[in-house]
Tab-separated table of C-alpha atoms in Angstrom:
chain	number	residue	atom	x	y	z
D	1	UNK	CA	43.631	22.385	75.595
D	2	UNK	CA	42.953	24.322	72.290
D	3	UNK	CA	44.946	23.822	69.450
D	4	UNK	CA	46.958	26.788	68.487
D	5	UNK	CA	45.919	29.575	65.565
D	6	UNK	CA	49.209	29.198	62.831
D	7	UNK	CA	47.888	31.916	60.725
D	8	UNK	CA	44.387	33.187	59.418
D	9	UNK	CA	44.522	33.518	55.860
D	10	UNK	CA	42.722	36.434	54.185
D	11	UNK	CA	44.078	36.680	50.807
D	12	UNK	CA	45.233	34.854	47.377
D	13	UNK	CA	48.512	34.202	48.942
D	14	UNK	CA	49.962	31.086	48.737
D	15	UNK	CA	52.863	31.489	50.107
D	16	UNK	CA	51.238	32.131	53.032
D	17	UNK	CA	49.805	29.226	53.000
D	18	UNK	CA	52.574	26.923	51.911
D	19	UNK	CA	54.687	28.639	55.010
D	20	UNK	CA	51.383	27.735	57.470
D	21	UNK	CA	51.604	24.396	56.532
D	22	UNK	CA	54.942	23.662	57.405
D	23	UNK	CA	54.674	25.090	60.839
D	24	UNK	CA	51.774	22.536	60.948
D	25	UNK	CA	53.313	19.557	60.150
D	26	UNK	CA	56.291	20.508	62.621
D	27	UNK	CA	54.398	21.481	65.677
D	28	UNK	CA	50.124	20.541	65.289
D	29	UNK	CA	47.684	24.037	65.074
D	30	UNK	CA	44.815	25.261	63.097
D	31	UNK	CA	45.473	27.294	59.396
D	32	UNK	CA	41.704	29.134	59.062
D	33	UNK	CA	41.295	30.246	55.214
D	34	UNK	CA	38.992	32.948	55.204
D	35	UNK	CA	39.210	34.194	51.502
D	36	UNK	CA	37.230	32.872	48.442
D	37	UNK	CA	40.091	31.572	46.307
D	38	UNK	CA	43.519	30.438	46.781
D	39	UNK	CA	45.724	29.784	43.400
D	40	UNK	CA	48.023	27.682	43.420
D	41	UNK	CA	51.640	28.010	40.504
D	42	UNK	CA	54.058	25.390	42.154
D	43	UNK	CA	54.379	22.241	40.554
D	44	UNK	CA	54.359	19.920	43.691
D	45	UNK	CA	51.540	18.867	46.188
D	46	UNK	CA	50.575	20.562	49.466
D	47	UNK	CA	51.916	17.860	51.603
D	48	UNK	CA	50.212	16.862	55.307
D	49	UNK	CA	52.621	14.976	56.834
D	50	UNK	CA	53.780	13.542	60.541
D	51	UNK	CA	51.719	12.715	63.006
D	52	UNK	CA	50.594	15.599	65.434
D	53	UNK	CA	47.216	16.832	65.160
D	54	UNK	CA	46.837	19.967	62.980
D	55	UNK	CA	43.660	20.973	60.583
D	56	UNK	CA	42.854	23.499	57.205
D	57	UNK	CA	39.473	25.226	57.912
D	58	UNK	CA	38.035	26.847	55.345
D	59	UNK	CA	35.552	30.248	56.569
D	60	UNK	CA	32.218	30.501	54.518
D	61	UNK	CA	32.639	33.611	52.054
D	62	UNK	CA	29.596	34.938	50.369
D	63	UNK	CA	28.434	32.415	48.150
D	64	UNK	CA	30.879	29.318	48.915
D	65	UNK	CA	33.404	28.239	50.699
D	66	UNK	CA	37.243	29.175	50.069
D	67	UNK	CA	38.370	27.320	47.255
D	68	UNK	CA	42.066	25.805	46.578
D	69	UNK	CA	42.603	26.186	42.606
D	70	UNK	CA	45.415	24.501	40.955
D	71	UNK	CA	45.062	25.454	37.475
D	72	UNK	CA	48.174	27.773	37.227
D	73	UNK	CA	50.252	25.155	38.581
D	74	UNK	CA	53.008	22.946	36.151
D	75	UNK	CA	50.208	19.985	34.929
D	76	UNK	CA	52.034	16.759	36.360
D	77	UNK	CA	50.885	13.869	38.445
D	78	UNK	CA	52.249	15.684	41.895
D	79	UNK	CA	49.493	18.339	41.898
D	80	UNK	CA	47.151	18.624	44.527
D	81	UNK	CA	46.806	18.048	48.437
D	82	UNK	CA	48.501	15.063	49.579
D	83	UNK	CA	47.946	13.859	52.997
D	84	UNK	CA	51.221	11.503	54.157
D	85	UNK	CA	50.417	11.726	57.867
D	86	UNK	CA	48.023	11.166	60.558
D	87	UNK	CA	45.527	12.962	63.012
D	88	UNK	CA	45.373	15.561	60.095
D	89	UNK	CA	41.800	17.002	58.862
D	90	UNK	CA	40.773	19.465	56.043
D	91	UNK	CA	37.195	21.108	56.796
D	92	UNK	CA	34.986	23.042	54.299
D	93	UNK	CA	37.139	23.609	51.348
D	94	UNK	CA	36.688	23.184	47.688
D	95	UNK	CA	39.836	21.570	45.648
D	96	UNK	CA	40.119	22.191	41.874
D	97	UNK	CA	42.492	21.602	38.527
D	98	UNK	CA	44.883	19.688	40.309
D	99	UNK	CA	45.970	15.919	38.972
D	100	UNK	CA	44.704	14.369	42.168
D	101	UNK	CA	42.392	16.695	43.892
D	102	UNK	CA	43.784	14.995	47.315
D	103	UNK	CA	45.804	11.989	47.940
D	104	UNK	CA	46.167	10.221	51.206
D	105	UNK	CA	48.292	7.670	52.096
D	106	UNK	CA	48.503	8.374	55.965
D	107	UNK	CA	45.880	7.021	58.631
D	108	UNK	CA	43.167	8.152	60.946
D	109	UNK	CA	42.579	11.559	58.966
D	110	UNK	CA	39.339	13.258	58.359
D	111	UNK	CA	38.032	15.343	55.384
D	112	UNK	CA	34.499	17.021	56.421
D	113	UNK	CA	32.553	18.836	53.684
D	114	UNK	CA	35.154	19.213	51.188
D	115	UNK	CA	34.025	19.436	47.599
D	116	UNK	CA	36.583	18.195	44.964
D	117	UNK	CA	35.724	18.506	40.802
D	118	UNK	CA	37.899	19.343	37.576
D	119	UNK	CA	40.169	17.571	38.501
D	120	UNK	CA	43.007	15.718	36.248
D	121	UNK	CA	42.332	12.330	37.825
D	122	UNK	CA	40.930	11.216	40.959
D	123	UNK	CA	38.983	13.950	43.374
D	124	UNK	CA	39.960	12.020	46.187
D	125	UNK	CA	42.577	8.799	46.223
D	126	UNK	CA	43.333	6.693	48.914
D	127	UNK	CA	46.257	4.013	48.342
D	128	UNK	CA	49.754	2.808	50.118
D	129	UNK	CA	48.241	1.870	53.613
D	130	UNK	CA	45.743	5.485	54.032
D	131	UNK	CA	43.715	3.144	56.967
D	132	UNK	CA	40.836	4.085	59.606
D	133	UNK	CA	40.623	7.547	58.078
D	134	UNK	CA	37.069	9.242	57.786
D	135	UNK	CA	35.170	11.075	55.287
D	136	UNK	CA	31.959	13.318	55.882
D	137	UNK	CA	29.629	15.017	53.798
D	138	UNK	CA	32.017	14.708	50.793
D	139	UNK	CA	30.814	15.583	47.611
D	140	UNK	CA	33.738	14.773	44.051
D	141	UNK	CA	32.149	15.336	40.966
D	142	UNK	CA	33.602	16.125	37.423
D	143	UNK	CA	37.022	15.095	37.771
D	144	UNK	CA	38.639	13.994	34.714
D	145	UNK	CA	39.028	14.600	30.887
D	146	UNK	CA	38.146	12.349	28.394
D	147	UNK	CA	39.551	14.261	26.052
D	148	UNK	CA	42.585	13.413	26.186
D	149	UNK	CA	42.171	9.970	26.764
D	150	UNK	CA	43.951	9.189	29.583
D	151	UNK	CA	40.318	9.188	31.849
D	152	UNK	CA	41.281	5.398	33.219
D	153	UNK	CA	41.803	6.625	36.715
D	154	UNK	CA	39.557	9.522	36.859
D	155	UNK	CA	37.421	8.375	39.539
D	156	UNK	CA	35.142	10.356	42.662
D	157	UNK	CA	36.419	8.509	44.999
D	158	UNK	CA	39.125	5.651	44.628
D	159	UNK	CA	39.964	2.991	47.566
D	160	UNK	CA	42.964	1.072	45.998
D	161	UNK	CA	44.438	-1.702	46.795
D	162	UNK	CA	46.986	-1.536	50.495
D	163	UNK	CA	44.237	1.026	52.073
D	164	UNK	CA	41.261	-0.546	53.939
D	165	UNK	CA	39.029	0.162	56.914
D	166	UNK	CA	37.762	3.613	55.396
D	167	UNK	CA	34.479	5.059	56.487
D	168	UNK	CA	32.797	7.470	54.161
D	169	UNK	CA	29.619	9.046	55.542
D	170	UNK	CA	27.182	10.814	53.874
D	171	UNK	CA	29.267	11.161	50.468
D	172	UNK	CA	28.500	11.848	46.723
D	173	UNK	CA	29.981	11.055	43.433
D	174	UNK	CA	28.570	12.387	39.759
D	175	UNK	CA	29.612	13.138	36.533
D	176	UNK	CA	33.302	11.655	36.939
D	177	UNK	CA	34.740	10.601	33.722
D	178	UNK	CA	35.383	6.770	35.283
D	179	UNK	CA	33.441	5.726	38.283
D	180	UNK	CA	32.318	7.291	40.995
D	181	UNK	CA	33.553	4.632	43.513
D	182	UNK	CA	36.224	2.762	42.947
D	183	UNK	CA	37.204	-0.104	45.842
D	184	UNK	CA	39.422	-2.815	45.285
D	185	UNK	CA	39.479	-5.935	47.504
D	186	UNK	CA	42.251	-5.741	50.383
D	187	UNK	CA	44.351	-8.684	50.527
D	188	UNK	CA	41.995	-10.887	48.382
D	189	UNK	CA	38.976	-10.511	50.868
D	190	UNK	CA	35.553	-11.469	49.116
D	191	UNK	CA	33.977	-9.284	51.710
D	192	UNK	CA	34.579	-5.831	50.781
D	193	UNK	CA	32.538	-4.435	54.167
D	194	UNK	CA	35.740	-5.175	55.921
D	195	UNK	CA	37.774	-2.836	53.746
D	196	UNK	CA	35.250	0.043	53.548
D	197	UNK	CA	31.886	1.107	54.669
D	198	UNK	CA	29.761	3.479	53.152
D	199	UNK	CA	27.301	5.304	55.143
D	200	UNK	CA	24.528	7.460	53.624
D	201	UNK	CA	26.128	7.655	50.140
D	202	UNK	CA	25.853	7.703	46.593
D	203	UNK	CA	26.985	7.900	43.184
D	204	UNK	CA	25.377	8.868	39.254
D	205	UNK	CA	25.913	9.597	36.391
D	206	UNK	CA	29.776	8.585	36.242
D	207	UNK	CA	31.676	7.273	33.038
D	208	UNK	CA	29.131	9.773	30.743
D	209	UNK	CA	31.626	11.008	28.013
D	210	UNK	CA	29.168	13.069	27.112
D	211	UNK	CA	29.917	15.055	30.285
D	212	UNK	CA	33.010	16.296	28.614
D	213	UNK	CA	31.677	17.168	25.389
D	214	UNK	CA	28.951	19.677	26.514
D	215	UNK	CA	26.663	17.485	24.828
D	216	UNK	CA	25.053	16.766	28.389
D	217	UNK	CA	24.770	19.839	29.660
D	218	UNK	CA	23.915	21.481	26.261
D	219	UNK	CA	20.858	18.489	26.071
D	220	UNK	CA	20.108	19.349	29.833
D	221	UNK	CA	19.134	23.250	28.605
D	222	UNK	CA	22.441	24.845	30.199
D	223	UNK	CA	23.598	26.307	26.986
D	224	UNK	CA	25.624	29.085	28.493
């Protein structure tokens, strides 16, 4: 059977969205975003949670795809997309200026071509038993500010410790304040292939202050 249309959303309106979402986690569907930017004010994450199927799918616009822009929001550590369920997926979006960009701690999820950068700390975090979920052609670049000093955790992609048997496919990490990758041994394994595989991916330039400065991009010729 197809999955039920919850709403189509074709403006900056997120308390459109917010209200999609809920009927989402309650009952499964499909929230299309067909609109090139959606900010976000509130203070708190965009929370996935239970465990019926339901999925975000972002519609090309003219030159990108619909982008999910946290900078207006309060700056604390709850910012962002957090996925606490399962069976959920987010396809072709672009997550910005939130602390985390998204933060999963639920199981067998799937991001697919989802782009997250400037953000606060980690683009995309996985910790507190997020297992057997799936990433695709996911690209988290420029997240972080050394500027403050607080760029510890500022990573591309971060596989902490309680999360394991992660599969990311055909995924890219640059320019990140910290690393690109970050994967800590599950459980004290010495074999971390049996916590997380990487397919097809790669990571540069990562822990560059000068990334932050402008001094890269200024040496680089992109003065404007």
């Amino acid at each position: 059977s197809f999955a039920t249309t919850i709403a189509t959303i074709t403006s900056d309106n997120e308390n459109e969205l917010v209200d999609a979402i809920a009927i989402l986690n309650k009952s499964g569907g499909i929230i299309y975003i067909d609109t090139p930017i959606i900010h976000i004010s509130s203070s708190i994450s965009i929370i996935l949670s239970g465990s019926i199927e339901g999925s975000i799918i972002g519609r090309r616009q003219k030159n990108s795809y619909p982008v999910i822009d946290f900078l207006n929001s309060v700056n604390n550590d709850d910012r962002g997309f957090k996925i606490s369920g399962s069976k959920k997926s987010i396809k072709y979006l672009i997550i910005q200026n939130a602390n985390k960009g998204i933060w999963i701690t639920g199981s067998y999820n799937t991001l697919n071509h989802i782009m997250t950068r400037y953000n606060s700390d980690s683009g995309i975090l996985l910790s507190d038993n997020a297992v057997y979920n799936y990433f695709d052609y996911c690209y988290s670049y420029r997240n972080g500010n050394n500027m403050d000093g607080s760029c510890e955790n500022c990573d591309g992609f971060a596989q902490k410790s309680g999360s394991y048997q992660n599969v990311f496919s055909y995924c890219f990490a640059w320019d990140n304040s910290n690393d690109g990758w970050l994967s800590f041994i599950y459980n004290g394994q010495t074999d971390k292939s049996e916590s997380v595989s990487f397919q097809h991916s790669g990571g540069w330039n990562n822990g560059n202050l000068d990334v932050f400065t402008g001094k890269y991009d200024y040496a680089q010729g992109m003065k404007a």
